[in-house]
């Protein structure tokens, strides 16, 4: 089969977004990119800091409520519908629930050819990137660096600690059928 979806999973500031941009540049066909940040931007502001929506703790912890989960599930099904309609899609996500998060995507993407990619980065390096970005709650990168990979099964893993996004993208692109 031909790869229809690339799912990148990694913690905050692990380098997923940079890899996505490079993948779009090196892959021969056009690929749409959707990330959890896009979902958050699409949600009403009232869901930020809401028990029903999504809350970011001062230490970088993230908790999600029932309204967030409902919209997140609808979003995943919508992304899958675009793929079924003929689009090739790169998904940039943070599996806060580890294996349970992957299962949610597996359900939505059932019957599609998916390349599962783990994006790793040493927590200290990701934390440094987080500070440099200035748009994240400090502590998220360190808290998420390992937990997002727990119980998750990948076809391929890349590590951005010392490897540039373009090189990681080329490694992933070589696995795309």
mmCIF file with all atom_site columns, C-alpha atoms in Angstrom:
data_model
loop_
_atom_site.group_PDB
_atom_site.id
_atom_site.type_symbol
_atom_site.label_atom_id
_atom_site.label_alt_id
_atom_site.label_comp_id
_atom_site.label_asym_id
_atom_site.label_entity_id
_atom_site.label_seq_id
_atom_site.pdbx_PDB_ins_code
_atom_site.Cartn_x
_atom_site.Cartn_y
_atom_site.Cartn_z
_atom_site.occupancy
_atom_site.B_iso_or_equiv
_atom_site.pdbx_formal_charge
_atom_site.auth_seq_id
_atom_site.auth_comp_id
_atom_site.auth_asym_id
_atom_site.auth_atom_id
_atom_site.pdbx_PDB_model_num
ATOM 1   C CA . UNK A 1 1   ? 0.000   0.000  0.000  1.00 0.00 ? 1   UNK A CA 1
ATOM 2   C CA . UNK A 1 2   ? 0.927   3.626  -0.311 1.00 0.00 ? 2   UNK A CA 1
ATOM 3   C CA . UNK A 1 3   ? 1.418   5.572  2.905  1.00 0.00 ? 3   UNK A CA 1
ATOM 4   C CA . UNK A 1 4   ? -1.558  7.872  3.390  1.00 0.00 ? 4   UNK A CA 1
ATOM 5   C CA . UNK A 1 5   ? -0.876  9.208  6.870  1.00 0.00 ? 5   UNK A CA 1
ATOM 6   C CA . UNK A 1 6   ? 2.263   9.965  8.861  1.00 0.00 ? 6   UNK A CA 1
ATOM 7   C CA . UNK A 1 7   ? 1.643   10.321 12.590 1.00 0.00 ? 7   UNK A CA 1
ATOM 8   C CA . UNK A 1 8   ? 4.406   12.073 14.521 1.00 0.00 ? 8   UNK A CA 1
ATOM 9   C CA . UNK A 1 9   ? 4.207   11.709 18.297 1.00 0.00 ? 9   UNK A CA 1
ATOM 10  C CA . UNK A 1 10  ? 6.524   13.479 20.692 1.00 0.00 ? 10  UNK A CA 1
ATOM 11  C CA . UNK A 1 11  ? 6.570   15.767 23.669 1.00 0.00 ? 11  UNK A CA 1
ATOM 12  C CA . UNK A 1 12  ? 6.331   19.527 23.563 1.00 0.00 ? 12  UNK A CA 1
ATOM 13  C CA . UNK A 1 13  ? 9.355   21.184 21.912 1.00 0.00 ? 13  UNK A CA 1
ATOM 14  C CA . UNK A 1 14  ? 10.678  17.842 20.649 1.00 0.00 ? 14  UNK A CA 1
ATOM 15  C CA . UNK A 1 15  ? 10.981  19.154 17.095 1.00 0.00 ? 15  UNK A CA 1
ATOM 16  C CA . UNK A 1 16  ? 7.843   17.731 15.487 1.00 0.00 ? 16  UNK A CA 1
ATOM 17  C CA . UNK A 1 17  ? 6.753   20.973 13.806 1.00 0.00 ? 17  UNK A CA 1
ATOM 18  C CA . UNK A 1 18  ? 10.148  21.466 12.187 1.00 0.00 ? 18  UNK A CA 1
ATOM 19  C CA . UNK A 1 19  ? 10.089  17.903 10.903 1.00 0.00 ? 19  UNK A CA 1
ATOM 20  C CA . UNK A 1 20  ? 6.589   18.446 9.491  1.00 0.00 ? 20  UNK A CA 1
ATOM 21  C CA . UNK A 1 21  ? 7.716   21.520 7.515  1.00 0.00 ? 21  UNK A CA 1
ATOM 22  C CA . UNK A 1 22  ? 10.733  19.611 6.187  1.00 0.00 ? 22  UNK A CA 1
ATOM 23  C CA . UNK A 1 23  ? 8.594   16.593 5.270  1.00 0.00 ? 23  UNK A CA 1
ATOM 24  C CA . UNK A 1 24  ? 6.303   18.830 3.259  1.00 0.00 ? 24  UNK A CA 1
ATOM 25  C CA . UNK A 1 25  ? 9.380   20.116 1.425  1.00 0.00 ? 25  UNK A CA 1
ATOM 26  C CA . UNK A 1 26  ? 11.040  16.746 0.712  1.00 0.00 ? 26  UNK A CA 1
ATOM 27  C CA . UNK A 1 27  ? 8.062   14.499 -0.028 1.00 0.00 ? 27  UNK A CA 1
ATOM 28  C CA . UNK A 1 28  ? 7.271   14.406 -3.761 1.00 0.00 ? 28  UNK A CA 1
ATOM 29  C CA . UNK A 1 29  ? 3.490   14.790 -3.388 1.00 0.00 ? 29  UNK A CA 1
ATOM 30  C CA . UNK A 1 30  ? 1.588   17.473 -1.492 1.00 0.00 ? 30  UNK A CA 1
ATOM 31  C CA . UNK A 1 31  ? 0.853   16.557 2.123  1.00 0.00 ? 31  UNK A CA 1
ATOM 32  C CA . UNK A 1 32  ? -1.467  18.459 4.448  1.00 0.00 ? 32  UNK A CA 1
ATOM 33  C CA . UNK A 1 33  ? -0.266  18.977 8.021  1.00 0.00 ? 33  UNK A CA 1
ATOM 34  C CA . UNK A 1 34  ? -2.461  19.060 11.096 1.00 0.00 ? 34  UNK A CA 1
ATOM 35  C CA . UNK A 1 35  ? -1.255  19.308 14.655 1.00 0.00 ? 35  UNK A CA 1
ATOM 36  C CA . UNK A 1 36  ? -2.679  19.363 18.111 1.00 0.00 ? 36  UNK A CA 1
ATOM 37  C CA . UNK A 1 37  ? -1.684  23.055 18.194 1.00 0.00 ? 37  UNK A CA 1
ATOM 38  C CA . UNK A 1 38  ? -4.034  23.641 15.228 1.00 0.00 ? 38  UNK A CA 1
ATOM 39  C CA . UNK A 1 39  ? -6.843  21.998 17.183 1.00 0.00 ? 39  UNK A CA 1
ATOM 40  C CA . UNK A 1 40  ? -6.133  24.166 20.226 1.00 0.00 ? 40  UNK A CA 1
ATOM 41  C CA . UNK A 1 41  ? -6.123  27.321 18.081 1.00 0.00 ? 41  UNK A CA 1
ATOM 42  C CA . UNK A 1 42  ? -9.486  26.342 16.565 1.00 0.00 ? 42  UNK A CA 1
ATOM 43  C CA . UNK A 1 43  ? -11.141 25.907 19.967 1.00 0.00 ? 43  UNK A CA 1
ATOM 44  C CA . UNK A 1 44  ? -12.920 28.811 21.637 1.00 0.00 ? 44  UNK A CA 1
ATOM 45  C CA . UNK A 1 45  ? -10.839 30.724 24.173 1.00 0.00 ? 45  UNK A CA 1
ATOM 46  C CA . UNK A 1 46  ? -13.337 29.743 26.876 1.00 0.00 ? 46  UNK A CA 1
ATOM 47  C CA . UNK A 1 47  ? -12.038 26.170 26.682 1.00 0.00 ? 47  UNK A CA 1
ATOM 48  C CA . UNK A 1 48  ? -8.508  27.243 27.659 1.00 0.00 ? 48  UNK A CA 1
ATOM 49  C CA . UNK A 1 49  ? -8.153  27.005 31.424 1.00 0.00 ? 49  UNK A CA 1
ATOM 50  C CA . UNK A 1 50  ? -11.497 25.246 31.772 1.00 0.00 ? 50  UNK A CA 1
ATOM 51  C CA . UNK A 1 51  ? -12.079 21.931 33.552 1.00 0.00 ? 51  UNK A CA 1
ATOM 52  C CA . UNK A 1 52  ? -14.325 20.899 30.675 1.00 0.00 ? 52  UNK A CA 1
ATOM 53  C CA . UNK A 1 53  ? -11.722 21.973 28.120 1.00 0.00 ? 53  UNK A CA 1
ATOM 54  C CA . UNK A 1 54  ? -7.962  22.010 28.604 1.00 0.00 ? 54  UNK A CA 1
ATOM 55  C CA . UNK A 1 55  ? -5.902  23.296 31.497 1.00 0.00 ? 55  UNK A CA 1
ATOM 56  C CA . UNK A 1 56  ? -2.176  23.963 31.681 1.00 0.00 ? 56  UNK A CA 1
ATOM 57  C CA . UNK A 1 57  ? -0.793  23.742 35.216 1.00 0.00 ? 57  UNK A CA 1
ATOM 58  C CA . UNK A 1 58  ? 1.996   26.080 36.355 1.00 0.00 ? 58  UNK A CA 1
ATOM 59  C CA . UNK A 1 59  ? 4.406   23.107 36.395 1.00 0.00 ? 59  UNK A CA 1
ATOM 60  C CA . UNK A 1 60  ? 3.642   22.276 32.749 1.00 0.00 ? 60  UNK A CA 1
ATOM 61  C CA . UNK A 1 61  ? 1.110   19.552 33.412 1.00 0.00 ? 61  UNK A CA 1
ATOM 62  C CA . UNK A 1 62  ? -1.853  19.297 31.047 1.00 0.00 ? 62  UNK A CA 1
ATOM 63  C CA . UNK A 1 63  ? -5.333  18.037 31.874 1.00 0.00 ? 63  UNK A CA 1
ATOM 64  C CA . UNK A 1 64  ? -8.233  17.678 29.494 1.00 0.00 ? 64  UNK A CA 1
ATOM 65  C CA . UNK A 1 65  ? -11.942 17.555 30.174 1.00 0.00 ? 65  UNK A CA 1
ATOM 66  C CA . UNK A 1 66  ? -14.986 16.046 28.468 1.00 0.00 ? 66  UNK A CA 1
ATOM 67  C CA . UNK A 1 67  ? -15.612 18.896 26.002 1.00 0.00 ? 67  UNK A CA 1
ATOM 68  C CA . UNK A 1 68  ? -11.997 18.764 24.852 1.00 0.00 ? 68  UNK A CA 1
ATOM 69  C CA . UNK A 1 69  ? -12.171 14.986 24.451 1.00 0.00 ? 69  UNK A CA 1
ATOM 70  C CA . UNK A 1 70  ? -15.370 15.271 22.378 1.00 0.00 ? 70  UNK A CA 1
ATOM 71  C CA . UNK A 1 71  ? -13.881 17.909 20.049 1.00 0.00 ? 71  UNK A CA 1
ATOM 72  C CA . UNK A 1 72  ? -10.591 16.004 19.849 1.00 0.00 ? 72  UNK A CA 1
ATOM 73  C CA . UNK A 1 73  ? -12.419 12.828 18.776 1.00 0.00 ? 73  UNK A CA 1
ATOM 74  C CA . UNK A 1 74  ? -14.400 14.758 16.152 1.00 0.00 ? 74  UNK A CA 1
ATOM 75  C CA . UNK A 1 75  ? -11.176 16.366 14.909 1.00 0.00 ? 75  UNK A CA 1
ATOM 76  C CA . UNK A 1 76  ? -9.477  12.963 14.524 1.00 0.00 ? 76  UNK A CA 1
ATOM 77  C CA . UNK A 1 77  ? -12.455 11.618 12.574 1.00 0.00 ? 77  UNK A CA 1
ATOM 78  C CA . UNK A 1 78  ? -12.414 14.755 10.390 1.00 0.00 ? 78  UNK A CA 1
ATOM 79  C CA . UNK A 1 79  ? -8.715  14.345 9.610  1.00 0.00 ? 79  UNK A CA 1
ATOM 80  C CA . UNK A 1 80  ? -9.339  10.685 8.740  1.00 0.00 ? 80  UNK A CA 1
ATOM 81  C CA . UNK A 1 81  ? -12.223 11.721 6.439  1.00 0.00 ? 81  UNK A CA 1
ATOM 82  C CA . UNK A 1 82  ? -9.863  14.028 4.535  1.00 0.00 ? 82  UNK A CA 1
ATOM 83  C CA . UNK A 1 83  ? -7.464  11.127 4.043  1.00 0.00 ? 83  UNK A CA 1
ATOM 84  C CA . UNK A 1 84  ? -10.301 8.884  2.869  1.00 0.00 ? 84  UNK A CA 1
ATOM 85  C CA . UNK A 1 85  ? -11.245 11.657 0.398  1.00 0.00 ? 85  UNK A CA 1
ATOM 86  C CA . UNK A 1 86  ? -7.750  11.489 -1.127 1.00 0.00 ? 86  UNK A CA 1
ATOM 87  C CA . UNK A 1 87  ? -5.526  13.848 0.872  1.00 0.00 ? 87  UNK A CA 1
ATOM 88  C CA . UNK A 1 88  ? -2.233  12.657 2.292  1.00 0.00 ? 88  UNK A CA 1
ATOM 89  C CA . UNK A 1 89  ? -1.824  13.956 5.845  1.00 0.00 ? 89  UNK A CA 1
ATOM 90  C CA . UNK A 1 90  ? 0.916   14.432 8.413  1.00 0.00 ? 90  UNK A CA 1
ATOM 91  C CA . UNK A 1 91  ? -0.363  14.519 11.993 1.00 0.00 ? 91  UNK A CA 1
ATOM 92  C CA . UNK A 1 92  ? 1.715   16.268 14.685 1.00 0.00 ? 92  UNK A CA 1
ATOM 93  C CA . UNK A 1 93  ? 0.418   15.140 18.075 1.00 0.00 ? 93  UNK A CA 1
ATOM 94  C CA . UNK A 1 94  ? 1.361   14.750 21.724 1.00 0.00 ? 94  UNK A CA 1
ATOM 95  C CA . UNK A 1 95  ? 0.087   11.435 23.096 1.00 0.00 ? 95  UNK A CA 1
ATOM 96  C CA . UNK A 1 96  ? -0.496  12.580 26.674 1.00 0.00 ? 96  UNK A CA 1
ATOM 97  C CA . UNK A 1 97  ? -2.297  9.283  27.272 1.00 0.00 ? 97  UNK A CA 1
ATOM 98  C CA . UNK A 1 98  ? 0.492   7.193  25.727 1.00 0.00 ? 98  UNK A CA 1
ATOM 99  C CA . UNK A 1 99  ? -0.939  3.975  24.273 1.00 0.00 ? 99  UNK A CA 1
ATOM 100 C CA . UNK A 1 100 ? -4.549  5.126  24.822 1.00 0.00 ? 100 UNK A CA 1
ATOM 101 C CA . UNK A 1 101 ? -3.891  8.173  22.645 1.00 0.00 ? 101 UNK A CA 1
ATOM 102 C CA . UNK A 1 102 ? -2.464  5.974  19.900 1.00 0.00 ? 102 UNK A CA 1
ATOM 103 C CA . UNK A 1 103 ? -5.519  3.708  20.136 1.00 0.00 ? 103 UNK A CA 1
ATOM 104 C CA . UNK A 1 104 ? -7.785  6.722  19.537 1.00 0.00 ? 104 UNK A CA 1
ATOM 105 C CA . UNK A 1 105 ? -5.903  7.510  16.322 1.00 0.00 ? 105 UNK A CA 1
ATOM 106 C CA . UNK A 1 106 ? -5.788  3.833  15.299 1.00 0.00 ? 106 UNK A CA 1
ATOM 107 C CA . UNK A 1 107 ? -9.578  3.726  15.554 1.00 0.00 ? 107 UNK A CA 1
ATOM 108 C CA . UNK A 1 108 ? -10.035 6.919  13.517 1.00 0.00 ? 108 UNK A CA 1
ATOM 109 C CA . UNK A 1 109 ? -7.480  5.836  10.894 1.00 0.00 ? 109 UNK A CA 1
ATOM 110 C CA . UNK A 1 110 ? -8.660  2.209  10.609 1.00 0.00 ? 110 UNK A CA 1
ATOM 111 C CA . UNK A 1 111 ? -8.150  0.822  7.104  1.00 0.00 ? 111 UNK A CA 1
ATOM 112 C CA . UNK A 1 112 ? -5.638  3.504  6.117  1.00 0.00 ? 112 UNK A CA 1
ATOM 113 C CA . UNK A 1 113 ? -1.911  2.999  5.552  1.00 0.00 ? 113 UNK A CA 1
ATOM 114 C CA . UNK A 1 114 ? -0.270  4.817  8.484  1.00 0.00 ? 114 UNK A CA 1
ATOM 115 C CA . UNK A 1 115 ? 3.405   5.354  9.278  1.00 0.00 ? 115 UNK A CA 1
ATOM 116 C CA . UNK A 1 116 ? 3.774   5.757  13.056 1.00 0.00 ? 116 UNK A CA 1
ATOM 117 C CA . UNK A 1 117 ? 6.807   7.875  13.999 1.00 0.00 ? 117 UNK A CA 1
ATOM 118 C CA . UNK A 1 118 ? 8.139   8.575  17.479 1.00 0.00 ? 118 UNK A CA 1
ATOM 119 C CA . UNK A 1 119 ? 9.962   11.884 17.801 1.00 0.00 ? 119 UNK A CA 1
ATOM 120 C CA . UNK A 1 120 ? 12.309  11.767 20.756 1.00 0.00 ? 120 UNK A CA 1
ATOM 121 C CA . UNK A 1 121 ? 14.413  14.492 22.300 1.00 0.00 ? 121 UNK A CA 1
ATOM 122 C CA . UNK A 1 122 ? 16.351  14.517 25.561 1.00 0.00 ? 122 UNK A CA 1
ATOM 123 C CA . UNK A 1 123 ? 14.282  16.372 28.147 1.00 0.00 ? 123 UNK A CA 1
ATOM 124 C CA . UNK A 1 124 ? 17.014  18.940 28.911 1.00 0.00 ? 124 UNK A CA 1
ATOM 125 C CA . UNK A 1 125 ? 17.338  19.861 25.226 1.00 0.00 ? 125 UNK A CA 1
ATOM 126 C CA . UNK A 1 126 ? 13.557  20.082 24.793 1.00 0.00 ? 126 UNK A CA 1
ATOM 127 C CA . UNK A 1 127 ? 13.343  22.239 27.926 1.00 0.00 ? 127 UNK A CA 1
ATOM 128 C CA . UNK A 1 128 ? 15.935  24.618 26.451 1.00 0.00 ? 128 UNK A CA 1
ATOM 129 C CA . UNK A 1 129 ? 13.904  24.871 23.239 1.00 0.00 ? 129 UNK A CA 1
ATOM 130 C CA . UNK A 1 130 ? 10.785  25.509 25.310 1.00 0.00 ? 130 UNK A CA 1
ATOM 131 C CA . UNK A 1 131 ? 12.435  28.483 27.016 1.00 0.00 ? 131 UNK A CA 1
ATOM 132 C CA . UNK A 1 132 ? 13.698  29.841 23.686 1.00 0.00 ? 132 UNK A CA 1
ATOM 133 C CA . UNK A 1 133 ? 10.211  29.567 22.135 1.00 0.00 ? 133 UNK A CA 1
ATOM 134 C CA . UNK A 1 134 ? 8.586   31.502 24.925 1.00 0.00 ? 134 UNK A CA 1
ATOM 135 C CA . UNK A 1 135 ? 5.090   30.345 23.952 1.00 0.00 ? 135 UNK A CA 1
ATOM 136 C CA . UNK A 1 136 ? 4.820   27.275 26.190 1.00 0.00 ? 136 UNK A CA 1
ATOM 137 C CA . UNK A 1 137 ? 4.285   26.770 29.897 1.00 0.00 ? 137 UNK A CA 1
ATOM 138 C CA . UNK A 1 138 ? 7.702   26.011 31.318 1.00 0.00 ? 138 UNK A CA 1
ATOM 139 C CA . UNK A 1 139 ? 7.988   22.397 32.375 1.00 0.00 ? 139 UNK A CA 1
ATOM 140 C CA . UNK A 1 140 ? 5.814   20.872 29.633 1.00 0.00 ? 140 UNK A CA 1
ATOM 141 C CA . UNK A 1 141 ? 8.770   19.635 27.597 1.00 0.00 ? 141 UNK A CA 1
ATOM 142 C CA . UNK A 1 142 ? 10.417  17.910 30.530 1.00 0.00 ? 142 UNK A CA 1
ATOM 143 C CA . UNK A 1 143 ? 7.179   16.351 31.794 1.00 0.00 ? 143 UNK A CA 1
ATOM 144 C CA . UNK A 1 144 ? 6.193   15.073 28.347 1.00 0.00 ? 144 UNK A CA 1
ATOM 145 C CA . UNK A 1 145 ? 9.564   13.890 27.007 1.00 0.00 ? 145 UNK A CA 1
ATOM 146 C CA . UNK A 1 146 ? 9.066   10.253 28.016 1.00 0.00 ? 146 UNK A CA 1
ATOM 147 C CA . UNK A 1 147 ? 5.435   9.869  29.091 1.00 0.00 ? 147 UNK A CA 1
ATOM 148 C CA . UNK A 1 148 ? 4.075   10.421 25.556 1.00 0.00 ? 148 UNK A CA 1
ATOM 149 C CA . UNK A 1 149 ? 5.973   7.348  24.339 1.00 0.00 ? 149 UNK A CA 1
ATOM 150 C CA . UNK A 1 150 ? 4.826   4.925  27.075 1.00 0.00 ? 150 UNK A CA 1
ATOM 151 C CA . UNK A 1 151 ? 3.175   1.901  25.520 1.00 0.00 ? 151 UNK A CA 1
ATOM 152 C CA . UNK A 1 152 ? 3.207   3.419  22.016 1.00 0.00 ? 152 UNK A CA 1
ATOM 153 C CA . UNK A 1 153 ? 4.274   1.249  19.075 1.00 0.00 ? 153 UNK A CA 1
ATOM 154 C CA . UNK A 1 154 ? 6.179   2.874  16.214 1.00 0.00 ? 154 UNK A CA 1
ATOM 155 C CA . UNK A 1 155 ? 7.291   1.927  12.727 1.00 0.00 ? 155 UNK A CA 1
ATOM 156 C CA . UNK A 1 156 ? 10.198  4.350  13.069 1.00 0.00 ? 156 UNK A CA 1
ATOM 157 C CA . UNK A 1 157 ? 11.759  6.601  15.702 1.00 0.00 ? 157 UNK A CA 1
ATOM 158 C CA . UNK A 1 158 ? 13.888  9.700  15.211 1.00 0.00 ? 158 UNK A CA 1
ATOM 159 C CA . UNK A 1 159 ? 15.781  11.686 17.822 1.00 0.00 ? 159 UNK A CA 1
ATOM 160 C CA . UNK A 1 160 ? 16.106  15.444 17.409 1.00 0.00 ? 160 UNK A CA 1
ATOM 161 C CA . UNK A 1 161 ? 18.477  15.893 20.335 1.00 0.00 ? 161 UNK A CA 1
ATOM 162 C CA . UNK A 1 162 ? 21.458  16.143 17.996 1.00 0.00 ? 162 UNK A CA 1
ATOM 163 C CA . UNK A 1 163 ? 19.857  15.570 14.588 1.00 0.00 ? 163 UNK A CA 1
ATOM 164 C CA . UNK A 1 164 ? 18.421  18.402 12.479 1.00 0.00 ? 164 UNK A CA 1
ATOM 165 C CA . UNK A 1 165 ? 14.786  18.375 11.368 1.00 0.00 ? 165 UNK A CA 1
ATOM 166 C CA . UNK A 1 166 ? 15.725  17.991 7.703  1.00 0.00 ? 166 UNK A CA 1
ATOM 167 C CA . UNK A 1 167 ? 17.765  14.848 8.353  1.00 0.00 ? 167 UNK A CA 1
ATOM 168 C CA . UNK A 1 168 ? 14.926  13.391 10.446 1.00 0.00 ? 168 UNK A CA 1
ATOM 169 C CA . UNK A 1 169 ? 12.460  14.253 7.671  1.00 0.00 ? 169 UNK A CA 1
ATOM 170 C CA . UNK A 1 170 ? 14.634  12.521 5.079  1.00 0.00 ? 170 UNK A CA 1
ATOM 171 C CA . UNK A 1 171 ? 14.791  9.401  7.270  1.00 0.00 ? 171 UNK A CA 1
ATOM 172 C CA . UNK A 1 172 ? 10.984  9.401  7.548  1.00 0.00 ? 172 UNK A CA 1
ATOM 173 C CA . UNK A 1 173 ? 10.489  10.155 3.843  1.00 0.00 ? 173 UNK A CA 1
ATOM 174 C CA . UNK A 1 174 ? 12.626  7.133  2.953  1.00 0.00 ? 174 UNK A CA 1
ATOM 175 C CA . UNK A 1 175 ? 10.020  4.936  4.729  1.00 0.00 ? 175 UNK A CA 1
ATOM 176 C CA . UNK A 1 176 ? 7.035   6.457  2.935  1.00 0.00 ? 176 UNK A CA 1
ATOM 177 C CA . UNK A 1 177 ? 5.662   4.106  0.327  1.00 0.00 ? 177 UNK A CA 1
#
